Amino acid sequence: MTTIPAQYPDPRLTQSEEARQRARRKGIRNFFKSLSSHALISFFGLFFLVPFLWMLITAFKSNEDVFHTPPRWLPYDNVRVVVNGQELPLYNVITPQGEKQLAAVKIVEGVGTFVDPLHPDQVQEYEIQQGETKIATPVMHVSFRWQNFPDAMNRASRPSVNASFWVYFKNSLIIAFFTIIGTLLSNAPVAYAFARLKFPGRDALFVIVLATMMLPYQVTMIPLYLFFNNILHWGDTFLPIIVPAFFANAYDVFLLRQFFRTIPEEMCDAARVDGASEWQIFTRLVIPLSVPVLATVTVFTFLWAWNDFTGPLLFLTSPKNFTMALGLQDFQSQRTLVWNQLMAAATVFTIPIVVAFFFAQKTFIQGIKLTGSKE
Amino acid sequence: MDELRMTDKKFWPPRFRKWSRRERENFKIGMLFLLPWTIGFLAFTLYPMLASLVYSFAVYHARQPLEWVGLKNYIDLFQDDLFWTALYNTLYMVVIGVPLTLLASFFCAILLNLKVRGQAFYRVVYFLPSIVPTVASTILWLWILNPQAGILNTVLGYVGIHGPNWMSNPAWSKPGLIMLGLWGMGNTIIIYLSGLQDVSVSLLEAAELDGANWWQRLWHVTVPMVSPITLFNLITGVIAMFQYFAQAYVFRGFQNLGYPLNSTLFYSVLLYQNAFQWLKMGYASAMAWVLFIIILVCTLALLKVSDKFTYYAG
């Protein structure tokens, strides 16, 4: 058999063909790789996302829908129709003439008074429960009940209390505001001294600062409680929560010091040569350069003050002084729970932080990294 | 005075000498800058610390005068069944909750470090729950864990699992709280993520060239490289868990603290109960000091043990 000389194609062509195939294979592989990555991240992301959404969904549910079993993923509300100028809930009623959609005028002690929306003059009465079967069931449709939010904010954490969640919201804002002011005013100079001033005893004092981070709040809690309540008579005021913020704390001192140390020493020295005092260097040079880190401190102080539960729990006793955290806890400790309003109040409590997060996302992440992983 | 100290070799600090005028000047300026911290430290840290140490040796009911009892509080404490229950509950959370959180955060950080589009969005989703205020997130989870209308048991029902009575069953209340903690672990994830981004790419590529597969690269390169971060997260996690309070306080609803059956009676909850419900301030102060010592010992032990397991590059 004679071998037919193979017709070799242009080698450059083969190569490009092979390369194209390889590239395609690689493309397909990458596609599946990224698809599986997305699937994995989304799957575990559900654990973080769904509870968050559930809070919002519940906040929009009607009272009839909150305890529906099994729970429904969207908020439902009773369909309402206007009969004789009145807005009435619509029910599916099994009447002797068959199933009908009737509007309920009132339901008292298991007996419902219904009217047919088509014949508004015919009033019919039925027992809701006849043996095992339920005669009347509300007609539901997907509907977001915005009214839950004003309802939740206008109510107090418990009945017979002359305060509302608006008051708690305002109290939380006041406390957060003064805590931020105090933190910014008091921590910066202390951090500057530890970062840039040279004086005997500085490093020993800084070790003490760091050591106080180790001290659990429980150790100082009881004497502070007695001191503020029995000696200063600040019980049931915001002062025991706000005033300590004006006297620096280890975390913010540490955070600010780390940042101040990154400001070139030469700049400070140049200012010193020009005859600037340390206070002038601090206020005119260091502070303007530190706006980003001061923003971080502001955001985190807000987060901390807004979130704080133990401080208000110890010192605030009358409901008119409650913060959102305390009010929500008090609301939740009632025997009958209105979950949709509770979730609406919790949402309102969360919104300021989420808003702060979206405005200062970089600051958030930076702050966590600064206090966390570095050094 | 100064002369006397200078000659006394035993006096602390050992290298004490008279400061120059300049040093004194600097010291004055320094202390002026430190003034807010100094006052705060003396009034809100040192004084209460010493005071609670004093109270811990006394019976003290807020408005009545101190009555010295020596070590009685500490002895009573170790014979108090509630103390051991609270310690057990707390250790449960420390031993199971903290490592689980670290593991899960590390896993999530790996996911969020994958090179895929839309990663910024995913990171926000994973992080967002951690900024929900504690009281709000605890109440939300009470609602999620609700045995009748809660979504967790509903979702478990989809896959054929009959979920437990999370809040009223003492065996499931702590796992419920751990789950709440996992939901809000965004901070730990972020810290791990920043650590993963610092792992040198060249090292991973070298390992890949040497034929190491994904798992080997993870176990032999990434895990050792982020071990300092693991140590940091571990220590801060353990310290925070020993002080676990707000979640447990909210979680019991309208029931007594520790509901169900003291299964959520954590150390700080019992301490709060002693101090502010039963007004046993002295006893609670003794509890606080025991807690402080436990935390100190645990931290030092972790630091000591970690020498063997932590790798510091450079």
XYZ file of C-alpha atoms in Angstrom:
689
model
C 0.000 0.000 0.000
C 1.373 3.266 -0.922
C 1.114 5.940 1.561
C -0.550 8.968 0.332
C 1.541 11.868 1.276
C -0.390 13.648 3.899
C -1.588 16.987 2.935
C -0.235 19.004 5.766
C -2.258 22.129 6.271
C -0.590 25.380 6.897
C 1.017 24.949 10.349
C -0.029 28.435 11.380
C -3.634 27.560 10.668
C -3.523 24.380 12.802
C -2.027 26.271 15.661
C -4.641 28.974 15.605
C -7.384 26.350 15.305
C -5.998 24.451 18.290
C -5.527 27.629 20.223
C -9.063 28.635 19.471
C -10.326 25.294 20.704
C -8.200 25.469 23.814
C -9.442 28.967 24.459
C -13.004 27.813 24.005
C -12.482 24.904 26.409
C -10.911 27.252 28.893
C -13.785 29.653 28.432
C -16.312 26.914 29.131
C -14.354 25.764 32.151
C -14.165 29.311 33.492
C -17.857 29.769 32.857
C -18.728 26.718 34.940
C -16.218 27.694 37.568
C -17.728 31.130 37.960
C -21.234 29.676 37.810
C -20.480 27.304 40.675
C -18.828 30.150 42.593
C -21.937 32.274 42.209
C -24.116 29.354 43.240
C -22.044 28.718 46.374
C -21.880 32.356 47.429
C -25.593 32.860 46.790
C -26.549 29.700 48.651
C -24.724 30.677 51.830
C -25.742 34.278 51.274
C -29.352 33.192 51.793
C -28.539 32.584 55.452
C -27.648 36.279 55.792
C -30.235 37.702 53.431
C -33.419 35.782 54.267
C -33.680 36.733 57.979
C -33.088 40.353 57.011
C -35.848 40.201 54.409
C -38.075 38.342 56.847
C -37.851 41.303 59.202
C -39.040 43.613 56.414
C -41.722 41.212 55.175
C -43.133 40.726 58.668
C -43.119 44.488 59.204
C -45.520 44.758 56.245
C -47.844 41.922 57.257
C -51.375 42.419 58.473
C -52.486 41.066 61.839
C -54.452 38.313 60.073
C -51.365 37.172 58.198
C -48.685 37.278 60.919
C -49.584 33.972 62.523
C -50.677 32.227 59.340
C -49.288 28.690 59.269
C -47.352 27.811 57.301
C -45.914 31.325 57.087
C -46.214 33.000 53.696
C -43.265 34.669 52.019
C -45.202 37.766 51.029
C -47.350 39.994 53.212
C -51.058 39.333 52.778
C -53.974 41.439 53.864
C -57.701 41.030 53.967
C -59.396 42.346 50.806
C -61.620 45.262 51.728
C -64.711 46.446 49.892
C -66.816 49.534 50.327
C -70.436 48.734 51.174
C -72.886 51.503 52.081
C -69.972 53.926 52.454
C -68.183 51.639 54.924
C -64.928 49.836 54.252
C -65.465 46.211 55.238
C -63.274 43.081 55.086
C -64.305 40.481 52.521
C -64.869 36.852 53.540
C -65.429 33.612 51.717
C -68.599 32.330 53.351
C -70.167 28.914 52.831
C -73.853 29.745 52.803
C -76.751 27.342 52.272
C -76.860 28.714 48.707
C -73.216 27.849 48.122
C -69.927 29.671 48.634
C -70.185 33.443 48.402
C -67.925 36.418 48.941
C -69.519 38.533 51.626
C -68.357 41.603 53.522
C -68.243 41.271 57.290
C -70.025 44.026 59.187
C -69.019 42.619 62.565
C -67.961 39.353 64.095
C -69.035 38.978 67.711
C -68.672 35.829 69.808
C -68.353 33.529 66.848
C -71.334 34.957 65.010
C -70.613 37.010 61.921
C -72.913 39.584 60.405
C -72.342 39.763 56.655
C -73.693 41.745 53.747
C -73.492 40.850 50.114
C -71.579 43.676 48.374
C -73.857 43.194 45.360
C -77.019 43.477 47.422
C -76.071 45.834 50.236
C -79.492 45.685 51.849
C -79.413 41.943 52.607
C -77.859 41.281 55.992
C -77.053 37.654 56.817
C -75.807 36.075 60.017
C -73.740 32.912 60.242
C -71.827 31.121 62.940
C -68.193 31.214 61.936
C -67.353 27.778 63.267
C -69.804 24.981 62.661
C -68.387 21.818 64.095
C -65.048 21.090 62.439
C -65.554 23.330 59.424
C -64.888 27.007 59.302
C -67.765 28.750 57.564
C -66.074 32.076 56.929
C -62.464 32.629 55.901
C -61.039 36.040 55.024
C -60.232 36.701 51.355
C -56.530 37.602 51.284
C -54.376 39.319 48.702
C -50.728 40.423 48.614
C -50.591 43.843 50.182
C -47.933 45.805 52.015
C -49.343 47.268 55.175
C -47.419 50.554 55.542
C -49.713 51.519 58.362
C -47.701 49.197 60.659
C -44.883 51.753 60.780
C -46.883 54.725 62.100
C -48.813 52.296 64.322
C -45.584 50.981 65.815
C -43.964 54.374 66.245
C -47.029 55.970 67.814
C -47.428 53.277 70.426
C -45.549 52.842 73.674
C -43.591 49.750 74.648
C -46.359 48.813 77.076
C -49.905 50.049 77.540
C -50.628 52.808 80.067
C -47.263 54.412 79.470
C -47.144 58.013 78.367
C -44.379 57.687 75.783
C -44.054 56.413 72.239
C -41.377 54.928 70.037
C -40.883 58.432 68.643
C -39.730 59.444 72.124
C -37.408 56.425 72.310
C -36.033 57.283 68.880
C -35.402 60.862 69.960
C -33.713 59.687 73.180
C -31.429 57.371 71.214
C -30.510 60.235 68.897
C -29.720 62.571 71.805
C -27.520 59.992 73.495
C -25.744 59.091 70.247
C -25.166 62.758 69.402
C -23.558 63.680 72.721
C -21.579 60.456 72.843
C -20.083 61.291 69.445
C -19.250 64.870 70.477
C -17.640 63.656 73.697
C -15.673 60.921 71.972
C -14.283 63.228 69.299
C -13.354 65.990 71.745
C -11.707 63.795 74.350
C -9.903 61.077 72.404
C -8.039 63.123 69.811
C -5.752 65.092 72.175
C -4.988 61.975 74.219
C -4.136 60.019 71.089
C -1.963 62.881 69.862
C 0.016 62.900 73.093
C 0.651 59.160 72.805
C 1.490 59.381 69.115
C 3.655 62.464 68.793
C 4.628 64.037 72.140
C 7.743 62.887 73.937
C 7.555 63.021 77.692
C 8.691 60.783 80.521
C 6.200 58.090 81.494
C 4.390 58.151 78.176
C 4.959 54.527 77.235
C 4.129 53.244 80.702
C 0.850 55.161 80.587
C 0.096 53.779 77.141
C 0.503 50.253 78.487
C -2.109 51.137 81.110
C -4.419 52.402 78.358
C -4.092 49.117 76.506
C -4.507 47.142 79.719
C -7.885 48.776 80.402
C -9.146 47.122 77.211
C -8.819 43.810 79.015
C -11.064 44.871 81.884
C -14.600 43.481 81.544
C -17.376 46.015 82.030
C -18.852 43.795 84.739
C -15.986 44.703 87.085
C -16.639 48.449 87.015
C -20.398 48.238 86.460
C -21.575 47.963 90.075
C -19.487 50.771 91.623
C -20.308 53.004 88.662
C -23.992 52.285 89.127
C -23.792 53.189 92.816
C -21.592 56.218 92.131
C -23.904 57.708 89.500
C -27.126 56.864 91.302
C -26.391 57.365 94.987
C -23.599 59.940 95.005
C -24.246 62.093 91.932
C -28.017 61.361 91.865
C -27.972 60.971 88.108
C -30.328 57.996 88.150
C -32.848 57.925 85.279
C -31.025 60.631 83.308
C -28.828 60.367 80.211
C -25.812 61.696 82.120
C -24.330 58.347 83.301
C -24.325 57.222 79.671
C -23.116 60.447 78.050
C -20.603 61.863 80.534
C -18.060 58.983 80.460
C -17.784 59.507 76.685
C -16.175 62.880 77.386
C -13.225 61.206 79.127
C -11.596 59.153 76.356
C -11.578 55.392 75.969
C -8.866 52.924 75.122
C -10.243 51.761 71.760
C -10.566 55.189 70.174
C -7.271 56.385 71.667
C -5.583 53.373 70.124
C -7.287 53.810 66.759
C -6.465 57.530 66.531
C -2.909 57.046 67.769
C -2.252 54.499 65.030
C -3.422 57.018 62.471
C -1.586 60.025 63.935
C 1.660 58.062 63.778
C 1.329 57.837 59.997
C 1.412 61.645 59.676
C 5.024 62.548 58.765
C 6.976 63.695 61.808
C 8.857 66.208 59.637
C 5.696 68.249 59.144
C 5.241 68.628 62.878
C 8.937 69.396 63.308
C 8.775 72.074 60.638
C 5.864 73.668 62.448
C 7.807 73.458 65.741
C 10.777 75.234 64.166
C 8.381 77.954 63.033
C 7.443 78.437 66.666
C 4.081 76.650 66.751
C 3.017 75.276 70.108
C 2.000 71.652 70.444
C -1.625 72.689 70.752
C -1.380 74.690 67.529
C 0.266 71.774 65.713
C -2.480 69.510 66.983
C -5.433 71.708 66.066
C -4.118 73.338 62.862
C -2.073 70.538 61.339
C -2.918 67.118 62.694
C -6.700 67.456 63.002
C -7.286 68.704 59.419
C -5.168 65.819 58.133
C -7.164 63.296 60.162
C -10.651 63.868 58.822
C -10.953 60.294 57.430
C -10.071 58.631 60.710
C -12.261 61.032 62.666
C -15.082 60.017 60.342
C -14.373 56.389 61.205
C -14.527 57.190 64.915
C -17.778 59.109 64.403
C -19.436 56.274 62.530
C -18.339 53.618 64.991
C -19.296 55.692 68.008
C -22.730 56.193 66.495
C -23.013 52.478 65.848
C -21.946 51.673 69.394
C -24.135 54.276 71.104
C -27.167 53.416 68.977
C -26.713 49.718 69.693
C -25.877 49.987 73.408
C -28.246 48.057 75.643
C -26.497 47.517 78.987
C -25.891 51.198 79.768
C -29.508 52.300 79.250
C -30.740 49.137 81.011
C -28.754 50.016 84.134
C -29.480 53.712 84.315
C -32.786 54.494 82.591
C -35.839 53.374 84.517
C -38.840 55.459 83.458
C -40.257 54.739 79.988
C -40.095 58.377 78.897
C -36.304 58.048 79.034
C -36.030 54.725 77.215
C -33.818 54.379 74.170
C -34.888 52.407 71.100
C -32.985 49.344 72.327
C -34.658 49.493 75.716
C -38.100 50.294 74.314
C -37.926 47.437 71.854
C -36.858 45.006 74.582
C -39.687 46.229 76.793
C -42.206 45.911 73.951
C -40.967 42.399 73.288
C -41.265 41.341 76.932
C -45.060 41.749 76.868
C -47.181 38.638 76.973
C -49.143 39.401 73.841
C -46.794 40.098 70.990
C -47.707 42.136 67.946
C -44.988 40.757 65.725
C -45.682 42.946 62.698
C -45.414 46.133 64.743
C -42.445 44.746 66.633
C -40.656 44.095 63.351
C -41.678 47.533 62.064
C -40.114 49.134 65.145
C -37.017 46.951 64.763
C -36.767 48.079 61.135
C -36.982 51.729 62.116
C -34.307 51.022 64.744
C -32.056 49.499 62.072
C -32.591 52.042 59.280
C -30.259 54.796 60.598
C -27.378 52.326 60.749
C -28.049 50.921 57.296
C -28.222 54.466 55.919
C -24.951 55.313 57.676
C -23.433 52.171 56.213
C -24.372 52.999 52.645
C -23.093 56.551 52.982
C -19.826 55.527 54.622
C -19.189 52.004 53.422
C -15.454 52.540 52.985
C -15.208 54.107 56.420
C -16.947 51.098 57.948
C -14.689 48.538 56.356
C -11.601 50.635 57.046
C -12.558 50.954 60.691
C -12.998 47.228 61.128
C -9.647 46.592 59.517
C -7.926 49.300 61.591
C -9.228 48.058 64.907
C -9.028 44.473 63.801
C -6.206 43.054 61.847
C -3.500 45.693 61.826
C -1.131 45.458 64.810
C 12.308 63.360 98.683
C 13.943 62.969 95.305
C 17.393 62.666 96.861
C 16.184 59.856 99.051
C 14.681 57.958 96.141
C 17.810 58.338 94.035
C 19.949 56.687 96.677
C 17.479 53.912 97.388
C 18.393 51.198 94.878
C 15.381 49.061 95.708
C 12.896 51.804 94.913
C 10.685 51.400 91.875
C 11.061 52.628 89.162
C 14.659 51.496 89.250
C 16.130 54.109 86.907
C 14.657 57.083 88.681
C 16.532 60.325 88.251
C 15.737 63.956 88.494
C 14.047 65.232 85.329
C 15.621 68.075 83.418
C 13.702 71.313 83.059
C 12.858 70.378 79.519
C 11.536 66.981 80.534
C 9.415 68.576 83.211
C 8.066 71.013 80.633
C 7.269 68.163 78.224
C 5.672 66.168 80.997
C 3.426 69.108 81.838
C 2.317 69.512 78.212
C 1.860 65.773 77.832
C -0.274 65.512 80.936
C -2.419 68.426 79.762
C -3.155 66.525 76.553
C -3.806 63.369 78.556
C -6.118 65.132 81.004
C -9.402 63.703 79.643
C -8.067 60.182 79.786
C -6.458 60.604 83.217
C -9.674 61.864 84.807
C -11.686 59.173 83.041
C -9.258 56.474 84.072
C -9.264 57.522 87.715
C -13.025 58.093 87.975
C -14.478 55.451 85.651
C -11.875 52.676 85.733
C -9.466 52.714 88.663
C -11.906 53.845 91.342
C -14.695 51.406 90.354
C -12.139 48.616 90.003
C -10.837 49.095 93.532
C -14.338 49.690 94.869
C -15.658 46.445 93.413
C -12.654 44.606 94.841
C -13.558 46.052 98.250
C -17.259 45.200 97.835
C -16.350 41.650 96.916
C -15.237 41.073 100.497
C -18.447 42.418 101.965
C -22.184 42.009 102.055
C -23.527 45.118 100.429
C -27.160 45.892 99.739
C -26.852 49.223 97.926
C -28.196 51.602 100.561
C -27.131 49.778 103.696
C -23.549 50.128 104.946
C -20.889 47.571 104.067
C -20.601 44.539 106.281
C -17.247 42.778 106.108
C -17.371 39.061 105.522
C -13.877 38.331 104.269
C -13.740 35.564 101.689
C -17.309 34.423 102.314
C -18.618 35.669 98.958
C -15.973 33.731 97.084
C -16.570 30.573 99.111
C -20.348 30.870 98.658
C -19.821 31.397 94.969
C -18.061 28.082 94.502
C -20.847 26.324 96.390
C -23.582 28.042 94.407
C -25.260 25.701 91.908
C -26.397 28.645 89.812
C -22.783 29.788 89.481
C -21.771 26.428 88.042
C -24.806 26.376 85.748
C -23.940 29.837 84.469
C -20.299 28.885 84.042
C -21.282 25.733 82.152
C -23.608 27.696 79.850
C -20.938 30.297 79.214
C -18.254 27.699 78.528
C -20.668 25.953 76.136
C -20.836 29.165 74.122
C -17.083 29.754 74.355
C -16.082 26.209 73.430
C -18.702 25.583 70.723
C -19.884 29.006 69.631
C -16.557 30.788 69.196
C -14.698 28.122 67.150
C -17.806 27.575 65.033
C -18.000 31.298 64.340
C -14.321 31.408 63.383
C -14.658 28.429 61.072
C -17.802 29.784 59.422
C -16.311 33.271 59.051
C -13.171 31.857 57.459
C -15.281 29.842 55.060
C -17.400 32.889 54.160
C -14.275 35.006 53.714
C -12.933 32.429 51.247
C -16.206 32.612 49.319
C -16.110 36.399 49.299
C -12.497 36.324 48.109
C -13.319 34.331 44.947
C -12.788 36.250 41.745
C -16.361 36.619 40.489
C -18.429 39.524 39.279
C -20.738 41.222 41.731
C -18.537 40.346 44.686
C -19.104 43.841 46.150
C -22.821 43.081 46.329
C -22.275 39.694 47.982
C -19.969 41.268 50.565
C -22.662 43.774 51.516
C -25.184 40.941 51.904
C -22.880 38.978 54.210
C -21.945 42.056 56.203
C -25.304 43.786 56.604
C -26.709 41.596 59.426
C -23.758 42.496 61.667
C -24.868 46.131 61.832
C -28.424 45.310 62.869
C -28.636 46.424 66.530
C -28.331 43.529 68.985
C -31.787 43.943 70.478
C -33.381 44.096 67.026
C -31.507 41.062 65.723
C -32.305 39.022 68.829
C -36.014 39.803 68.544
C -35.884 39.004 64.838
C -34.366 35.605 65.590
C -36.956 34.932 68.272
C -39.487 35.433 65.512
C -37.552 33.256 63.068
C -37.224 30.488 65.669
C -40.899 30.694 66.599
C -42.093 27.073 66.539
C -45.481 27.814 64.913
C -45.056 30.723 62.548
C -41.249 30.866 62.340
C -39.562 30.493 58.982
C -36.653 28.369 60.177
C -38.824 25.403 61.061
C -40.829 26.015 57.891
C -37.688 25.863 55.764
C -36.525 22.795 57.678
C -39.934 21.319 56.950
C -39.286 21.726 53.208
C -36.451 19.212 53.516
C -38.405 16.955 55.820
C -36.854 17.964 59.142
C -39.176 18.531 62.065
C -37.565 21.536 63.777
C -37.334 21.684 67.562
C -38.982 24.162 69.920
C -35.995 26.460 69.799
C -36.934 28.894 72.535
C -38.631 26.654 75.060
C -36.442 23.567 74.837
C -33.371 23.926 77.083
C -31.318 21.739 74.751
C -31.938 24.019 71.748
C -31.867 27.516 73.230
C -28.082 27.830 73.137
C -27.756 26.498 69.564
C -30.401 29.089 68.660
C -28.273 31.822 70.189
C -25.182 30.517 68.398
C -27.086 30.746 65.132
C -27.992 34.340 65.956
C -24.278 34.953 66.511
C -23.382 33.358 63.179
C -25.861 35.605 61.430
C -24.092 38.694 62.751
C -20.478 37.581 62.235
C -19.846 40.127 59.454
C -17.040 41.832 61.368
C -15.085 38.615 61.722
C -15.618 37.863 58.041
C -14.279 41.296 57.063
C -11.185 40.842 59.229
C -10.544 37.406 57.700
C -11.179 38.775 54.216
C -8.596 41.516 54.652
C -6.212 38.823 55.876
C -6.875 36.637 52.836
C -6.191 39.596 50.564
C -2.789 39.993 52.229
C -1.753 36.376 51.562
C 1.024 36.648 49.018
C -0.010 35.579 45.546
C 3.516 34.476 44.647
C 3.511 31.989 47.500
C 0.235 30.476 46.301
C 1.509 30.345 42.723
C 4.729 28.676 43.820
C 2.682 26.040 45.660
C 0.533 25.534 42.566
C 3.623 25.057 40.390
C 4.839 22.464 42.860
C 1.637 20.557 42.208
C -0.307 21.460 45.347
C -4.048 21.190 44.815
C -6.641 23.685 46.063
C -7.027 22.005 49.444
C -3.283 21.682 49.999
C -2.750 25.340 49.111
C -5.493 26.302 51.541
C -4.223 24.112 54.362
C -0.481 24.630 53.965
C -0.299 28.232 52.756
C -3.453 30.220 53.461
C -4.307 28.862 56.903
C -0.815 29.468 58.345
C -0.659 32.892 56.719
C -3.883 34.036 58.384
C -3.126 32.347 61.708
C -2.357 35.666 63.478
C -5.820 36.840 62.461
C -7.317 33.605 63.734
C -5.595 34.221 67.055
C -6.905 37.788 67.180
C -10.454 36.705 66.347
C -10.221 33.848 68.816
C -9.112 36.028 71.712
C -11.580 38.843 71.057
C -14.310 36.242 70.502
C -13.584 34.443 73.761
C -13.444 37.691 75.749
C -16.728 38.877 74.252
C -18.418 35.516 74.810
C -17.540 35.495 78.506
C -19.421 38.798 78.751
C -22.421 37.607 76.676
C -25.421 39.456 78.030
C -27.806 41.522 75.887
C -28.867 38.672 73.589
C -29.629 36.373 76.519
C -31.459 39.140 78.355
C -33.750 39.745 75.379
C -34.070 36.100 74.313
C -36.161 34.962 77.305
C -39.100 37.209 76.277
C -41.431 37.781 79.204
C -40.074 34.795 81.118
C -37.529 34.856 83.951
C -33.865 35.407 83.193
C -32.296 32.162 82.052
C -35.493 30.769 80.490
C -35.887 27.922 79.569
C -34.736 26.109 82.730
C -31.666 28.297 83.277
C -30.302 27.185 79.911
C -29.619 30.796 78.905
C -28.415 31.831 82.347
C -24.955 32.985 81.305
C -22.308 34.309 83.639
C -23.052 37.982 83.038
C -26.781 37.348 83.261
C -26.413 35.748 86.683
C -24.123 38.603 87.716
C -26.724 41.148 86.615
C -29.423 39.212 88.424
C -27.418 39.137 91.657
C -26.491 42.792 91.498
C -29.671 44.465 90.293
C -32.541 42.080 90.974
C -31.437 40.575 94.294
C -29.258 43.582 95.215
C -26.398 41.336 96.320
C -23.799 43.863 95.225
C -20.940 42.320 97.176
C -21.605 38.837 95.866
C -21.929 40.177 92.308
C -18.628 42.041 92.696
C -16.947 38.793 93.690
C -18.459 37.239 90.556
C -17.070 40.094 88.476
C -13.564 39.568 89.816
C -13.735 35.835 89.220
C -14.829 36.614 85.653
C -11.927 39.020 85.223
C -9.487 36.365 86.407
C -11.022 33.707 84.142
C -10.721 36.037 81.158
C -7.123 36.919 82.026
C -6.128 33.282 82.427
C -7.853 32.252 79.185
C -6.247 35.075 77.227
C -2.777 34.339 78.546
C -3.235 30.597 77.980
C -4.363 31.207 74.394
C -1.393 33.480 73.770
C 0.961 30.886 75.232
C -0.483 27.963 73.274
C -0.714 30.022 70.104
C 3.098 30.344 69.918
C 3.141 26.879 68.418
C 0.295 27.420 65.972
C 0.746 30.968 64.829
C 2.971 31.959 61.963
C 4.208 35.505 61.647
C 5.553 36.343 58.195
C 8.448 38.760 57.948
